[in-house]
C-alpha cells in the first residue's frame, strides 16, 4: 500500500468524480459501507501466508492495496483507487518502483505500469467478490481476529460492552435510537443480559441472551411482557454491530435492521480499582488504563505526505489484536510488502515484520508463500502524550517506529476532500442533545443539508453545527432550538465515526453507514 501513493492524483480523482456525481442520477446510494481494514479471498484463507487486500471506502471513494507476488515469487503490491458506482468498481491496478526502503533516505517512487484492471463488488459491509486480471471472480470477506485476553474478558461477571444503535425498516425509515449494553450479569440467576434505553432512561428494557457458539453474536429475548422490543439478534464485527430488532407496536410485530457502533466498555466489578473504561477493545486489563482503538484502514507517515508516490501502512486493530502491512521498497527499488501481527496493549505494541516469497501471482495457480526474511520489529503507539490532541485524537494519530529508522508521526488518511470542513458534516445523524443544565436530554434524527459559511444547517433549519476549534477540527458542536431552549450536542467526527454522542446513519452521498444485510448465520 503506497501510503501516500499520490495524494494529488487521488484528490483529482475525488474532485472530478464528485462533480460528476451531482448530476448523475444513475449512481444509486449504497445501503451499507464496507468495513475498512484487511480483506481476504475466502478460498485462500487456509492459515498459510498468501495474498490479500487492504480496503478503505470513505463516502464513494474506494482505495485498495493488494499484496501479492510476481511470477518469479517476489512479493509486491499494487494499488487501485476511484469512485464507486453503487456497490461496484472497476479500476486499473497500478504498480510502483523506486521508493524508500527500511532505513533508506527519502526517495520518491514512480509508476511502473499496470497488470490490468480489477473489479470489486460488495454484497454488504463484510462480504463481496473480486476479479483480478487473468482470473475468475472469487468471494472475498473481511478478515476478523480476536485475542485470547479479549475473549477471556467477556466471560467475567459484571463486564459490559456499550453500543449506539439506530434501527430502520425495509424502506430505510428510521424507528428509534438507543444505547445498547450487553454483558455477563452479576445478578444471581442471570447469565448474559442486554439492556436498551434512551437518553432519558425511558423505555428501558432488559433482555436475556444466549451467546452463539464460536461467534461474537447473541440471541436475546425480552424479560418483560409489556416491552416493545421483543427480540434482538446482535452480531459484533470489530467495532461495528449489525442484526435485527423485533418491535411490537400497536399490536403489530415489525422486524427492523440495526446499524450500530461500539462506543465504550465497562469494568469495575471484578477488576479492583478500575473505573468505567472508555474503550474496552484495547484497554489494559491489568492496569485499568483507558486506551482508544485507532481507526483501522490506511495510514501514512505525516512527513512523507508530499503528493508523490511513496510508502505507507494498512493498520487493522480489532478485539485486542493488531495486524499491519507495510507497503515499501527494497534497496534496489523493487516494490515489496512486510507484514506482522501481535497483541495490542497499552504499552507500546511491538511485533516482528516479515517479508514473504513464492505466493500466487495474477492468473497463476494456487500457491502458498513462505517466510523470506525478518528485517526487524515494528513498534506503534496511539496513546502517548505526544500523540494526543484530546482523548479521541489517538484514533487518528500515532507514532510508528520502522526497522532501521527513528520514531515518526503517522496519521489516518482521509480519502475525501473536506472531511473535516463544514461539507464533511453533511448527511443524516442521530444526535444526543442536552440542555445547559443537563436536566433535559433528547436524541433526535437530524438531516444536515446546507452549508452556510462555516456552519451546517439541518433541513428544517432548527439545528446548526459548527467546528468551534480550528486546532481540533474533528470536534463538532450542534445547537438545537427546541421549545425555546438551546439544546447542545458535542461529538468528535472521524474516519469510521465512533463518537459517544452521535451515530451517523448516512454520509453526504446518501450511503448508509452500517454493514447492511449481512447474513446472521
XYZ file of C-alpha atoms in Angstrom, residues 119-432:
314
model
C -13.342 -5.413 -10.375
C -14.609 -5.364 -6.803
C -18.267 -5.815 -5.852
C -19.669 -5.728 -2.323
C -22.698 -7.667 -1.085
C -22.582 -5.930 2.297
C -20.012 -4.382 4.606
C -18.228 -7.692 5.277
C -18.577 -9.739 2.068
C -18.108 -9.324 -1.664
C -16.223 -10.519 -4.736
C -13.039 -9.612 -6.589
C -11.831 -10.389 -10.102
C -8.119 -9.939 -10.747
C -6.539 -9.830 -14.220
C -6.433 -13.304 -15.737
C -8.610 -14.857 -13.015
C -12.249 -15.744 -12.396
C -14.412 -13.823 -9.952
C -13.998 -15.107 -6.375
C -15.537 -14.349 -2.985
C -13.809 -12.050 -0.518
C -14.561 -11.350 3.135
C -13.446 -9.093 5.942
C -10.653 -10.723 7.943
C -11.535 -10.945 11.634
C -9.320 -11.689 14.623
C -9.544 -11.719 18.404
C -7.013 -12.150 21.201
C -7.398 -14.752 23.934
C -7.301 -11.947 26.506
C -10.237 -10.246 24.826
C -12.294 -13.434 24.838
C -11.427 -14.038 28.494
C -12.510 -10.548 29.447
C -16.105 -11.128 28.419
C -16.509 -14.269 30.423
C -16.117 -12.241 33.610
C -19.128 -11.211 35.631
C -20.004 -7.540 35.523
C -18.176 -6.806 32.267
C -20.150 -4.862 29.670
C -19.825 -3.581 26.132
C -21.813 -0.499 25.155
C -23.032 0.352 21.650
C -25.071 3.073 19.994
C -27.640 1.655 17.577
C -30.163 3.035 15.132
C -32.915 0.892 13.616
C -34.724 1.134 10.295
C -37.219 -0.903 8.283
C -37.046 -2.290 4.757
C -37.877 1.149 3.384
C -34.969 2.564 5.452
C -37.418 4.563 7.563
C -35.864 5.118 10.974
C -37.673 3.952 14.094
C -35.548 4.539 17.172
C -32.078 5.290 18.516
C -30.793 3.588 21.625
C -27.840 2.807 23.798
C -27.411 -0.951 23.985
C -25.348 -2.724 26.650
C -24.554 -6.415 26.811
C -22.532 -8.425 29.276
C -22.346 -11.137 31.895
C -24.725 -10.221 34.689
C -23.630 -10.070 38.318
C -27.232 -10.746 39.404
C -27.870 -14.205 40.856
C -29.778 -16.433 38.450
C -28.932 -14.341 35.388
C -26.361 -15.140 32.717
C -25.848 -12.864 29.703
C -28.171 -9.864 29.629
C -28.864 -6.956 27.311
C -30.165 -3.533 28.276
C -31.635 -0.978 25.875
C -32.607 2.526 26.910
C -32.984 6.043 25.608
C -31.060 9.085 26.782
C -33.697 9.886 29.414
C -33.739 6.225 30.562
C -37.314 5.904 29.370
C -38.440 2.648 27.792
C -35.534 0.818 29.395
C -35.753 -2.879 28.678
C -33.782 -5.867 29.855
C -33.403 -8.991 27.733
C -31.963 -12.431 28.466
C -29.325 -13.515 25.965
C -27.555 -16.592 24.700
C -24.118 -16.324 23.104
C -23.935 -18.267 19.854
C -21.237 -20.912 19.772
C -17.936 -19.839 18.268
C -19.150 -16.387 17.310
C -19.326 -12.889 18.728
C -23.116 -12.994 18.338
C -26.097 -13.088 20.691
C -29.746 -14.075 20.569
C -31.779 -12.107 23.130
C -35.422 -12.188 24.237
C -37.348 -9.759 26.397
C -37.969 -10.485 30.074
C -40.927 -8.090 30.112
C -44.412 -8.787 28.797
C -45.090 -5.085 28.227
C -41.881 -4.037 26.483
C -41.974 -3.026 22.820
C -38.682 -4.755 21.997
C -39.419 -8.495 21.905
C -36.244 -9.991 20.474
C -32.770 -8.874 19.334
C -30.249 -10.700 17.152
C -26.927 -8.947 17.739
C -23.702 -9.578 15.829
C -20.425 -7.804 16.613
C -17.859 -7.321 13.833
C -14.839 -5.476 15.190
C -16.271 -2.082 16.230
C -19.473 -2.344 14.180
C -22.656 -4.149 15.152
C -25.486 -5.420 12.972
C -28.550 -7.601 13.348
C -32.305 -7.327 13.769
C -34.761 -5.981 16.330
C -38.309 -7.356 16.604
C -40.504 -4.462 17.749
C -44.140 -4.877 18.833
C -46.006 -1.651 18.206
C -49.794 -1.198 18.194
C -50.217 -4.951 18.144
C -48.070 -5.381 15.020
C -44.659 -7.066 15.067
C -42.038 -5.239 12.985
C -38.621 -6.639 12.129
C -36.081 -3.813 11.951
C -32.473 -3.785 10.777
C -29.767 -2.475 13.075
C -26.765 -0.231 12.455
C -24.509 0.461 15.380
C -21.012 1.230 16.654
C -19.090 0.243 19.746
C -18.528 3.281 21.937
C -17.262 2.045 25.298
C -16.705 -0.846 27.621
C -17.323 -1.260 31.308
C -15.379 -2.745 34.149
C -15.040 -2.330 37.831
C -16.987 -5.157 39.419
C -14.306 -7.801 39.146
C -11.232 -5.661 38.444
C -10.474 -3.914 41.729
C -9.910 -0.197 41.363
C -10.923 0.053 37.694
C -13.481 2.667 36.783
C -15.501 2.858 33.593
C -13.218 2.178 30.651
C -13.880 4.277 27.604
C -12.790 1.608 25.156
C -12.584 -1.966 26.326
C -11.329 -3.240 22.984
C -7.725 -2.393 23.758
C -7.797 -1.329 27.403
C -5.018 -2.738 29.557
C -6.765 -5.391 31.660
C -4.185 -5.412 34.447
C -3.546 -1.688 34.849
C -7.026 -0.238 34.225
C -5.657 2.138 31.595
C -8.049 3.907 29.248
C -6.942 3.321 25.662
C -8.592 4.226 22.357
C -8.834 1.814 19.457
C -7.165 3.500 16.461
C -9.182 3.731 13.269
C -8.454 0.744 11.024
C -7.538 1.493 7.433
C -4.928 3.471 5.511
C -2.193 5.257 7.491
C 0.687 7.393 6.243
C 3.896 8.927 7.629
C 2.961 12.581 8.059
C 6.300 13.968 6.824
C 6.056 11.842 3.669
C 2.756 13.383 2.536
C 4.385 15.294 -0.311
C 1.964 14.495 -3.117
C 4.214 11.899 -4.715
C 4.123 8.096 -4.688
C 5.637 6.649 -1.539
C 5.157 4.021 1.133
C 2.583 3.503 3.825
C 0.624 1.214 6.110
C -2.604 -0.721 6.350
C -3.276 -1.000 10.080
C -6.047 -3.136 11.486
C -6.772 -3.115 15.245
C -9.654 -5.232 16.461
C -10.561 -7.118 19.613
C -7.173 -6.818 21.289
C -5.137 -7.696 18.165
C -3.174 -5.609 15.662
C -2.274 -6.563 12.087
C -0.088 -4.322 9.939
C 1.020 -4.429 6.323
C 3.839 -2.086 5.343
C 3.993 -1.319 1.639
C 7.512 -0.189 0.790
C 10.541 -0.887 -1.399
C 13.783 -2.839 -1.337
C 17.155 -1.013 -1.518
C 17.219 -1.721 -5.269
C 13.839 -0.012 -5.749
C 11.688 -3.120 -6.156
C 8.214 -2.855 -4.586
C 7.509 -5.248 -1.714
C 5.449 -5.604 1.422
C 6.151 -6.621 5.000
C 3.551 -7.903 7.406
C 3.261 -8.643 11.118
C 0.722 -9.054 13.895
C 0.504 -9.277 17.664
C -1.481 -8.478 20.771
C -2.487 -4.838 21.075
C -1.761 -3.390 24.514
C -1.472 -0.019 26.202
C 2.285 -0.435 26.456
C 3.780 0.177 23.012
C 2.915 -2.843 20.854
C 5.932 -4.395 19.185
C 5.909 -7.314 16.794
C 8.055 -8.809 14.083
C 7.708 -7.765 10.464
C 8.304 -10.443 7.848
C 8.782 -10.490 4.103
C 7.445 -13.391 2.089
C 8.020 -15.049 -1.279
C 6.551 -17.722 -3.517
C 2.865 -16.897 -3.342
C 0.283 -16.721 -6.104
C 0.575 -14.203 -8.938
C -2.279 -12.822 -11.057
C -3.529 -15.636 -13.251
C -1.210 -18.150 -11.654
C -2.078 -21.443 -9.935
C -2.874 -21.610 -6.202
C 0.305 -21.276 -4.139
C 1.191 -20.593 -0.516
C 4.040 -18.229 0.284
C 6.915 -18.825 2.692
C 8.727 -16.502 5.056
C 11.809 -14.962 3.441
C 13.372 -12.611 5.991
C 12.845 -10.777 9.262
C 14.156 -7.204 8.900
C 13.230 -6.179 12.447
C 10.451 -5.223 14.833
C 7.691 -2.730 14.150
C 6.644 -0.515 17.070
C 3.449 1.531 17.044
C 1.613 3.519 19.676
C -1.504 5.646 19.672
C -1.941 6.816 23.261
C 1.192 8.638 24.361
C 1.046 12.335 25.285
C 2.990 13.444 22.218
C 0.337 11.817 20.031
C -2.855 13.009 21.634
C -4.627 16.297 20.910
C -7.536 15.387 23.111
C -8.692 11.909 24.014
C -10.247 10.818 20.736
C -7.361 12.055 18.573
C -5.490 8.876 19.480
C -7.719 7.116 16.949
C -6.336 9.247 14.111
C -2.704 9.980 15.062
C 0.082 7.618 16.070
C 3.817 7.041 16.280
C 5.486 4.420 14.068
C 8.979 3.055 14.653
C 10.075 1.286 11.468
C 13.113 -1.055 11.399
C 16.288 0.974 10.873
C 14.551 4.322 11.456
C 13.589 6.521 14.368
C 10.003 7.125 15.604
C 7.842 9.053 13.165
C 4.386 10.561 13.452
C 1.722 8.890 11.304
C -1.867 9.865 10.569
C -5.051 8.156 9.406
C -5.610 9.052 5.761
C -8.787 10.922 4.795
C -9.655 9.928 1.236
C -12.354 12.529 0.578
C -11.554 16.214 0.443
C -13.310 18.385 3.012
C -13.651 15.583 5.540
C -13.055 17.997 8.433
C -14.748 21.001 6.802
C -18.376 22.053 7.087
C -19.143 19.968 3.991
C -17.876 16.860 5.781
C -20.804 17.066 8.233
C -23.482 16.727 5.578
C -25.604 13.616 5.950
C -28.024 12.055 8.398
C -27.210 11.722 12.089
C -28.704 10.589 15.363
C -27.508 13.236 17.838
C -27.859 13.200 21.637
